[in-house]
Short mmCIF file of C-alpha atoms in Angstrom, two decimals:
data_model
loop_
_atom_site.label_atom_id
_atom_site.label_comp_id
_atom_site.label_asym_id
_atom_site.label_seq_id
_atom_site.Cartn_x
_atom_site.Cartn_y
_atom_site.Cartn_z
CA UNK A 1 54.24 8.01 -81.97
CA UNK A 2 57.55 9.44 -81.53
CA UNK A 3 56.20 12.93 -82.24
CA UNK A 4 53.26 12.62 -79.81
CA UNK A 5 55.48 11.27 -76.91
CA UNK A 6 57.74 14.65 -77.54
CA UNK A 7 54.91 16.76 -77.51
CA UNK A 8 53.84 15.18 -74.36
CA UNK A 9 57.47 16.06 -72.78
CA UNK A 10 57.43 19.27 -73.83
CA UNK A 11 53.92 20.43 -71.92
CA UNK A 12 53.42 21.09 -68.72
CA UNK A 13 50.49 18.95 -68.11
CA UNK A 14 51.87 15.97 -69.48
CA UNK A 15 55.15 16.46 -67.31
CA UNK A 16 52.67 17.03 -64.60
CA UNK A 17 50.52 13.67 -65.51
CA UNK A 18 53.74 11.66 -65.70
CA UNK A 19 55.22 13.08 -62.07
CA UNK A 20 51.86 12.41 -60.73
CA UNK A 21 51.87 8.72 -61.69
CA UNK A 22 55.99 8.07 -60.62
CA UNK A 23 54.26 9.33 -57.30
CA UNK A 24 51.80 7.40 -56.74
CA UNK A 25 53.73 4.56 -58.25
CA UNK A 26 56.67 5.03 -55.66
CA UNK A 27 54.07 5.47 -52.64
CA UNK A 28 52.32 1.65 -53.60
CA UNK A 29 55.84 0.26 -53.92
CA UNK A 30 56.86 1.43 -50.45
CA UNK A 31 53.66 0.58 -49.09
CA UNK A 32 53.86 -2.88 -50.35
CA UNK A 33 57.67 -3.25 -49.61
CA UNK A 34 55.86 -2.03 -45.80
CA UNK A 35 59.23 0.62 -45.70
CA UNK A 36 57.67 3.36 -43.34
CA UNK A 37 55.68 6.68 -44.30
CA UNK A 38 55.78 5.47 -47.89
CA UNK A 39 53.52 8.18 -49.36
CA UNK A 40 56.57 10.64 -48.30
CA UNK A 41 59.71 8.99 -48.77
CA UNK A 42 58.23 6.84 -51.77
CA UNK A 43 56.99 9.69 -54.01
CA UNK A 44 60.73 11.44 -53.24
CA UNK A 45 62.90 8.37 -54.15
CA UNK A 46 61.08 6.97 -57.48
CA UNK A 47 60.24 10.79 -58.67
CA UNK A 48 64.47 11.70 -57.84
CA UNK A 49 65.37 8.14 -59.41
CA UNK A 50 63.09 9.06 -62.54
CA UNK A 51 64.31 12.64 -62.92
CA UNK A 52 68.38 11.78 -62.97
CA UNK A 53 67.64 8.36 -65.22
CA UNK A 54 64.78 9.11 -68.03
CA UNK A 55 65.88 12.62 -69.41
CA UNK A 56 63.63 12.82 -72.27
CA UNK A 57 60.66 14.17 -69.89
CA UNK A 58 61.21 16.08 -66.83
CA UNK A 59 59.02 16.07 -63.56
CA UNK A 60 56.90 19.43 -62.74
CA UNK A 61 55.34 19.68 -60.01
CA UNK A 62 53.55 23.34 -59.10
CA UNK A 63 54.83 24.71 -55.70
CA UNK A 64 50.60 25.39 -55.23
CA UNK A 65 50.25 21.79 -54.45
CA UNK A 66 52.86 20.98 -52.37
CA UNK A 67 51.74 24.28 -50.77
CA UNK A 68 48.15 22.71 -49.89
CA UNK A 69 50.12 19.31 -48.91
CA UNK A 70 51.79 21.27 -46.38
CA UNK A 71 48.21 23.36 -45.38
CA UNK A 72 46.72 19.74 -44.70
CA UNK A 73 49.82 18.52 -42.63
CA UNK A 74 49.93 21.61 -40.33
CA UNK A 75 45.48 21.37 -40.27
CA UNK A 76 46.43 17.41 -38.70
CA UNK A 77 49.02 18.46 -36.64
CA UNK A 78 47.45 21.21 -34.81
CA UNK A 79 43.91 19.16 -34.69
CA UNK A 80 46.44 16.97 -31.88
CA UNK A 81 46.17 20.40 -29.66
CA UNK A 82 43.34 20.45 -27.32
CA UNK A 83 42.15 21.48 -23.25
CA UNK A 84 43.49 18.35 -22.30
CA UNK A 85 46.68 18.78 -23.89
CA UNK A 86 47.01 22.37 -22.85
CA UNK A 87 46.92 21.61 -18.91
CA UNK A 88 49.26 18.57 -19.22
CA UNK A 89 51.75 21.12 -21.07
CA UNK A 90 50.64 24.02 -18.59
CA UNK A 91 51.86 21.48 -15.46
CA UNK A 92 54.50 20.19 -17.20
CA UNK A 93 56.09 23.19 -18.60
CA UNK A 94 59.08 23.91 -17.29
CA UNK A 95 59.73 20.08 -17.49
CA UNK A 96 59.25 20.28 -21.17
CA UNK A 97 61.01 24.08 -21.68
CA UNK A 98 64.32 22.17 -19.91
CA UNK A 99 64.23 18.59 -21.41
CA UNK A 100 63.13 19.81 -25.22
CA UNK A 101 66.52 22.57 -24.84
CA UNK A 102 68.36 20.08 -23.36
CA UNK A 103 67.51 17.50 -26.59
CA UNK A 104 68.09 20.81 -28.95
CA UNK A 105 71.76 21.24 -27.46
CA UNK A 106 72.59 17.61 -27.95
CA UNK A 107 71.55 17.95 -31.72
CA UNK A 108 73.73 21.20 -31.76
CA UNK A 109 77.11 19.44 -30.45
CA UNK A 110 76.11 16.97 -32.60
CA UNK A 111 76.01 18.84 -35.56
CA UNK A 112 79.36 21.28 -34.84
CA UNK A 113 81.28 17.71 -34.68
CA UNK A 114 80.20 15.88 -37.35
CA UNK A 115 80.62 19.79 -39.49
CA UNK A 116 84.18 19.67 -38.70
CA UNK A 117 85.00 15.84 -39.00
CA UNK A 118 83.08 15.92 -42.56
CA UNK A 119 84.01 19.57 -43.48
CA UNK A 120 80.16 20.05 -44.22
CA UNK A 121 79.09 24.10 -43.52
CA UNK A 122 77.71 24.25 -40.03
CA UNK A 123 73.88 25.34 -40.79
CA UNK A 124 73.22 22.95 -43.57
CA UNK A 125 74.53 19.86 -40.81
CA UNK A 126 72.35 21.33 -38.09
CA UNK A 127 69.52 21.65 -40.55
CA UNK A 128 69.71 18.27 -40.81
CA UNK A 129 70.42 17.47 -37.13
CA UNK A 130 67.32 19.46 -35.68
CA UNK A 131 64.46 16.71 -34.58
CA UNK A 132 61.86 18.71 -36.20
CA UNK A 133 60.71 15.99 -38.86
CA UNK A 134 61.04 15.79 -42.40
CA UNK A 135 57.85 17.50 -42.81
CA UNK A 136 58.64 20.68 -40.90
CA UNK A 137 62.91 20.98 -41.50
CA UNK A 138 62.67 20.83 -45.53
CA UNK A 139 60.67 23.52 -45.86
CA UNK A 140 62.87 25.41 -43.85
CA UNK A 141 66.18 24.65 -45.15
CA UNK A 142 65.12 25.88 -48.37
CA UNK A 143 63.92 29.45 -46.24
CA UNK A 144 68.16 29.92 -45.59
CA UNK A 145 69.99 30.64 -48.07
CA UNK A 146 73.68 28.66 -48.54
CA UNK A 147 72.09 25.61 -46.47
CA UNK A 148 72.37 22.35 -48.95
CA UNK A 149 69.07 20.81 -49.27
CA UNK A 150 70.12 17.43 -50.05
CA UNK A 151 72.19 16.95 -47.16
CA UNK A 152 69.77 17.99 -45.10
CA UNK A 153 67.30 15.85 -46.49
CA UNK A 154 69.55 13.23 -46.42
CA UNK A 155 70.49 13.38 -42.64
CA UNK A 156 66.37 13.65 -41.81
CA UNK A 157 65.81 10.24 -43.78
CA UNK A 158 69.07 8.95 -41.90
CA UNK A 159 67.14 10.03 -38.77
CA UNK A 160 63.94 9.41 -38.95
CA UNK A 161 64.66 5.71 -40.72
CA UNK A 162 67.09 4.89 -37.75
CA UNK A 163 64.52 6.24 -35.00
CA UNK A 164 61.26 4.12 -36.48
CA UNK A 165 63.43 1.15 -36.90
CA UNK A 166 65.80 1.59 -33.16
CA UNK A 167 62.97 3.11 -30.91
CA UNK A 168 60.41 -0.08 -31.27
CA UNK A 169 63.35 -2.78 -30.83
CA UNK A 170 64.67 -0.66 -27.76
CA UNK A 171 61.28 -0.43 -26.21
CA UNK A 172 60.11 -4.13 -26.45
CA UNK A 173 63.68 -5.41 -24.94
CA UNK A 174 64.71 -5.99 -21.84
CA UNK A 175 66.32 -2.75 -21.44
CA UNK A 176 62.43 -1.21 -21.17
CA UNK A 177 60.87 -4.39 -19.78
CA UNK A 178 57.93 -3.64 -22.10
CA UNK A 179 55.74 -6.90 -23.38
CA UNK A 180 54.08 -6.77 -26.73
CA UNK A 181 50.93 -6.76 -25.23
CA UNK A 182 48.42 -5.78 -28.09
CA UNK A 183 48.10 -4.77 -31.92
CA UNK A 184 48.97 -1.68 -33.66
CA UNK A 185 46.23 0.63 -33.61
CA UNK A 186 45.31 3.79 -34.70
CA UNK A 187 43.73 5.55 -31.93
CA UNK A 188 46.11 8.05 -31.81
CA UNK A 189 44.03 11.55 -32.16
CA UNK A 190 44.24 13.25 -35.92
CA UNK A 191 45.16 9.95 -37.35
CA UNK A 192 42.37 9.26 -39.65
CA UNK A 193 38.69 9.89 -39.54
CA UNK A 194 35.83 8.83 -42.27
CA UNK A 195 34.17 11.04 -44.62
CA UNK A 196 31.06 11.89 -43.28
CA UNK A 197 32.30 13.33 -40.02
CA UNK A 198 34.24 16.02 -41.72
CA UNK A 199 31.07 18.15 -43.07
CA UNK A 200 30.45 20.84 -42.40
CA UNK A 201 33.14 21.56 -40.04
CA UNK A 202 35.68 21.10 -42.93
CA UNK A 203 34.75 24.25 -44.75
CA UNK A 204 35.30 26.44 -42.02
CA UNK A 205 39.04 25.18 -41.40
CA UNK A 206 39.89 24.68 -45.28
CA UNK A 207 38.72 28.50 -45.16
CA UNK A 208 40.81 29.84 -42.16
CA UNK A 209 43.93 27.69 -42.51
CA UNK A 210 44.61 28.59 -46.34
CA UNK A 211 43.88 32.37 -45.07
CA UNK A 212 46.36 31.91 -42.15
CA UNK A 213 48.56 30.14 -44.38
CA UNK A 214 48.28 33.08 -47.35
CA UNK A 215 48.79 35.68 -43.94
CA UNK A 216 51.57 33.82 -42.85
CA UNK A 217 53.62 34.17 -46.32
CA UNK A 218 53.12 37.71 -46.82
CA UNK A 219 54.11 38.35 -43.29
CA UNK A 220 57.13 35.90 -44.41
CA UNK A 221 56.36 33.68 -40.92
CA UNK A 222 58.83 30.85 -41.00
CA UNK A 223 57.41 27.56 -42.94
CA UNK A 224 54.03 29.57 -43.47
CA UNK A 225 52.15 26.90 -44.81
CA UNK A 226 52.62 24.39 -42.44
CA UNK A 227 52.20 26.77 -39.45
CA UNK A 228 49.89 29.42 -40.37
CA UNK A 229 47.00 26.23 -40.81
CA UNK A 230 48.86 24.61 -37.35
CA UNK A 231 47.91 28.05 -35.55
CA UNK A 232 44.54 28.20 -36.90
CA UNK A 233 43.15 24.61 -36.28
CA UNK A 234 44.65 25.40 -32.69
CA UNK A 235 43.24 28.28 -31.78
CA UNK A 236 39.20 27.17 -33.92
CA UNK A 237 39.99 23.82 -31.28
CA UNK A 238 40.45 25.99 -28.44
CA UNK A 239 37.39 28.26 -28.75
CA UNK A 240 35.50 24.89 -28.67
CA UNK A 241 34.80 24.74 -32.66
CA UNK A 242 36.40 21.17 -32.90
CA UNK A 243 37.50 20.08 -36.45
CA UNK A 244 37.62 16.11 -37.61
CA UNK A 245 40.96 14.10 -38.65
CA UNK A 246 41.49 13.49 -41.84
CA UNK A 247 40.99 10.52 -44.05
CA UNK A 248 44.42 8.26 -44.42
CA UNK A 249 43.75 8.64 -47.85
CA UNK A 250 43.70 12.56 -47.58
CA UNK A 251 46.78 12.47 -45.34
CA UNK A 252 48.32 10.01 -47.47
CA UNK A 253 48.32 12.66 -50.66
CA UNK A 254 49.31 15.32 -48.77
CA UNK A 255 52.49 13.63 -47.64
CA UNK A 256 52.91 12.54 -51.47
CA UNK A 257 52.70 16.20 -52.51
CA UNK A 258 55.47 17.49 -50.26
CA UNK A 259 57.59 13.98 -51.00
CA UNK A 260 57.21 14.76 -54.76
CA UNK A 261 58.21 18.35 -54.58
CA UNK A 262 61.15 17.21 -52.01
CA UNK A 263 62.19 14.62 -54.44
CA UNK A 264 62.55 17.07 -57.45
CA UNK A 265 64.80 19.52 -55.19
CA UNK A 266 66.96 16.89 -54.43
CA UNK A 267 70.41 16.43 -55.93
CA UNK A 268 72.54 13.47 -54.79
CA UNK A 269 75.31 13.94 -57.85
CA UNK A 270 76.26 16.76 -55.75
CA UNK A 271 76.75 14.97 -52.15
CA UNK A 272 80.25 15.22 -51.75
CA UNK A 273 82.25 12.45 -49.84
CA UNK A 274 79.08 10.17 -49.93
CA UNK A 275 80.59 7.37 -47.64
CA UNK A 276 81.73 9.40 -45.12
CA UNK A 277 78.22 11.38 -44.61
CA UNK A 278 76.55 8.09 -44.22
CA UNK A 279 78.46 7.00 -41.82
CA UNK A 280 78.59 10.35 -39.61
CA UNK A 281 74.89 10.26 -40.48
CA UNK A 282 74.71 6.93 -38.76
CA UNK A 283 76.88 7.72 -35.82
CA UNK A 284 74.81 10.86 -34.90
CA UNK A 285 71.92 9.06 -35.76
CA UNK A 286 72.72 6.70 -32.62
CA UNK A 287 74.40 9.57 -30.20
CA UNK A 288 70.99 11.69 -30.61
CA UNK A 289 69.02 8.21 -29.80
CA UNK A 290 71.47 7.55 -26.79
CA UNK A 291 71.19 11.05 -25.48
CA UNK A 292 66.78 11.10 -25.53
CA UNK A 293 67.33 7.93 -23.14
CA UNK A 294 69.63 9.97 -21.28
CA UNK A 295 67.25 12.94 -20.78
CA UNK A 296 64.37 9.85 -20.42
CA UNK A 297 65.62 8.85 -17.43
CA UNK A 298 66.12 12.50 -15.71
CA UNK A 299 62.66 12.33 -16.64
CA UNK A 300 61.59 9.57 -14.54
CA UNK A 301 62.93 11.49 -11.87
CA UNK A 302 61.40 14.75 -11.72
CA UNK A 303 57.65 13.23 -12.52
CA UNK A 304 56.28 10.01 -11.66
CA UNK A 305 56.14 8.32 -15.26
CA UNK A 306 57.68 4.89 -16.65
CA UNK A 307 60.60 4.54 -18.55
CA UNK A 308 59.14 3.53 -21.52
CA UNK A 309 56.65 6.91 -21.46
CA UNK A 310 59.49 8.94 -20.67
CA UNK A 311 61.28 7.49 -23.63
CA UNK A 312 58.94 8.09 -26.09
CA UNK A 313 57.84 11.23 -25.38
CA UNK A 314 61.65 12.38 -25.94
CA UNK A 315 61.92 10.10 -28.81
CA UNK A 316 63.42 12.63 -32.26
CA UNK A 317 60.73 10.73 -33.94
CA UNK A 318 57.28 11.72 -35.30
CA UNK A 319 54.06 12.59 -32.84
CA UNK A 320 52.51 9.66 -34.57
CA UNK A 321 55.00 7.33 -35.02
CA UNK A 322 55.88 7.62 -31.32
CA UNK A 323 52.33 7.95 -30.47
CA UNK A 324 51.18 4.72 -32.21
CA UNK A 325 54.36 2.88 -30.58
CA UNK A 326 52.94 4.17 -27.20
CA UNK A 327 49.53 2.70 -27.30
CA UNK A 328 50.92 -0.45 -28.65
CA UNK A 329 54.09 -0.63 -25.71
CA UNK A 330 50.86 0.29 -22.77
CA UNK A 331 52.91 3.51 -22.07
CA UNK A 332 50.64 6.83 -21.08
CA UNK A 333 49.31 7.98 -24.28
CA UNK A 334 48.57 11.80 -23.01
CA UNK A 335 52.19 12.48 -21.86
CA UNK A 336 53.48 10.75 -24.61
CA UNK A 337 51.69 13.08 -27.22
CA UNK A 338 52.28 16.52 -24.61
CA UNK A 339 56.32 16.18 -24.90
CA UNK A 340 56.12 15.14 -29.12
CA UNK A 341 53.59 18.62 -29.67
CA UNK A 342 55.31 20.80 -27.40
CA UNK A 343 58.56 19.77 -29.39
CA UNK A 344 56.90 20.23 -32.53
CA UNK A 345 55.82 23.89 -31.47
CA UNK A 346 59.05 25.07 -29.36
CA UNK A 347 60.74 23.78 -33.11
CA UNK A 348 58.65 25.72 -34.95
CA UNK A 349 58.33 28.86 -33.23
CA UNK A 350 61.30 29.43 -31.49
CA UNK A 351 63.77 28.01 -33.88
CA UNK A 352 63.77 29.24 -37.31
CA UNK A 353 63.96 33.09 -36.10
CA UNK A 354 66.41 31.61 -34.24
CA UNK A 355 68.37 29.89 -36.85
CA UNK A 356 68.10 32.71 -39.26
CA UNK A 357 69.38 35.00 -36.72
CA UNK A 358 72.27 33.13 -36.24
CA UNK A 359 72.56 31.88 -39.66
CA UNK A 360 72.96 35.64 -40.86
CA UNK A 361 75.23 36.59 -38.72
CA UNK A 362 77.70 33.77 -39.37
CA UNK A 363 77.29 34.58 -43.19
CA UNK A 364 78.00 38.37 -42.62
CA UNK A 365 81.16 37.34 -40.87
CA UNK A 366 82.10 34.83 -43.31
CA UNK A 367 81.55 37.70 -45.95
CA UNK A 368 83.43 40.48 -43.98
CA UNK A 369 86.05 37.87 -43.60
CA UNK A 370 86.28 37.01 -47.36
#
């Protein structure tokens, strides 16, 4: 028995078998513990618990599938874009332009302090600062070299548990004046769809987005996979070939691929001064928070929305997160999902090139100065 289990162990497909099932495993626990996007965050904590405490078999996990985890995830994402959404950003623009830099340079003072309180290299804390979503700043981070993946990943989770946990208890108290007024729903476009609507207009995107996606690579676009499939399913939606959201149960694998591949990269026995990031991690956490109501409320001034709209569409949360709190708070749904997308692409397309750019630099100085 002994013999077998070491066989097992020692092949690929029975280290892939066994990091399948701590997946799935950790993505029913979180469900049922009802901790939030649990087929992400639960696939990366029970696949990074069993990796550092049973040594005798090691996770694998091919970077093909978390590949076509992030294909699906950019397909829903961009499936969000349509007319609609382009005229509301198209009158809205410069709105959006000034409010989503503003957000970005509060996340970049943010960062430069808590690098020099914590002593923590500048990138890797920005990285992790950025309000791009788990989703969109892992893959990056691991595109720069010298950034720390674990920190990073570590702030985002900080983040993004902080936001889904602060933004609903801000917006139903008296500060918003917001009643709970109906149950959650999920209305929110690309959500979740049922089977038979996907065929055959399924084919044609699986097609195009893994080509866009293969493009994207060898062209070395930033985050490839998630963006080359986000461009495609935008411009197919545009030219009035509309595609179908996904299953939850789809969407819910695709998140597990990326959290088991995120889970395996991660390496907490090398977070230095643990006590002290969590706390800065914290602090920022609420300073980011306090600066979206901030820019909320310049908002409300330059277009005629509520409070509670103009909250969560500057929210550093998720598009569907914030988009599911909207319908639920009676806020206007549209605008809500305009600001979240137009962050979501200004982040992705503008950034990286951005970040490398400066990234590089700072290294070659660093280098000339060494």
């Amino acid at each position: 028995m002994n013999l077998k289990y070491q066989q097992l162990a020692g092949q690929k497909w029975g280290r892939f078998l066994y990091t399948l099932i701590v997946g799935v495993l950790g993505a029913l626990l979180f469900q049922l513990i009802h901790m939030p996007i649990p087929w992400l965050l639960g696939p990366m904590f029970l696949v990074l618990v069993g990796s550092k405490s049973i040594r005798s078999i090691q996770p694998y996990w091919p970077s093909a599938i978390r590949s076509s985890g992030m294909i699906i995830i950019g397909y829903t994402i961009g499936l969000s874009f349509t007319l609609e959404t382009l005229h509301e950003i198209g009158r809205q623009l410069p709105t959006m332009i000034l409010l989503t830099v503003l957000l970005l340079c509060c996340s970049f003072i943010i960062a430069l302090i808590v690098s020099l309180v914590s002593g923590i290299p500048f990138p890797t804390v920005l990285m992790g600062s950025i309000p791009g979503g788990l989703t969109q700043m892992i893959p990056l981070a691991e595109e720069i070299k010298g950034v720390d993946l674990t920190v990073v990943t570590f702030l985002q989770v900080s983040r993004l548990m902080m936001i889904i946990f602060f933004v609903p208890v801000l917006v139903f108290s008296p500060l918003f004046g917001v009643q709970h007024h109906q149950q959650l729903a999920s209305t929110i476009p690309g959500v979740s769809s049922g089977w038979q609507d996907l065929f055959p207009s399924i084919l044609v995107f699986a097609v195009v987005c893994t080509l866009f996606a293969i493009i994207g690579n060898k062209v070395k676009l930033p985050t490839a996979y998630l963006l080359g499939p986000m461009i495609a399913t935008i411009l197919l939606n545009l030219s009035g070939y509309h595609g179908h959201a996904l299953p939850t149960l789809i969407i819910n694998f695709s998140q597990m691929f990326v959290g088991i591949y995120v889970g395996m990269l991660l390496k907490p026995e090398q977070l230095n001064k643990k006590l002290k990031i969590i706390v800065l991690a914290i602090l920022s956490g609420i300073i980011l928070i306090s600066c979206s109501i901030g820019l909320s409320l310049l908002l409300t001034k330059l277009h005629d929305v509520t409070l509670v709209t103009a909250f969560l569409s500057l929210s550093p949360g998720g598009m569907d997160q914030m988009g599911i709190i909207a319908k639920e708070a009676g806020a206007e749904l549209s605008v809500v999902i305009c600001y979240q997308l137009f962050r979501t692409l200004f982040i992705f397309i503008a950034v990286p090139p951005l970040l490398k750019a400066v990234f590089k630099r700072v290294l070659r100085k660093t280098a000339v100065r060494h």
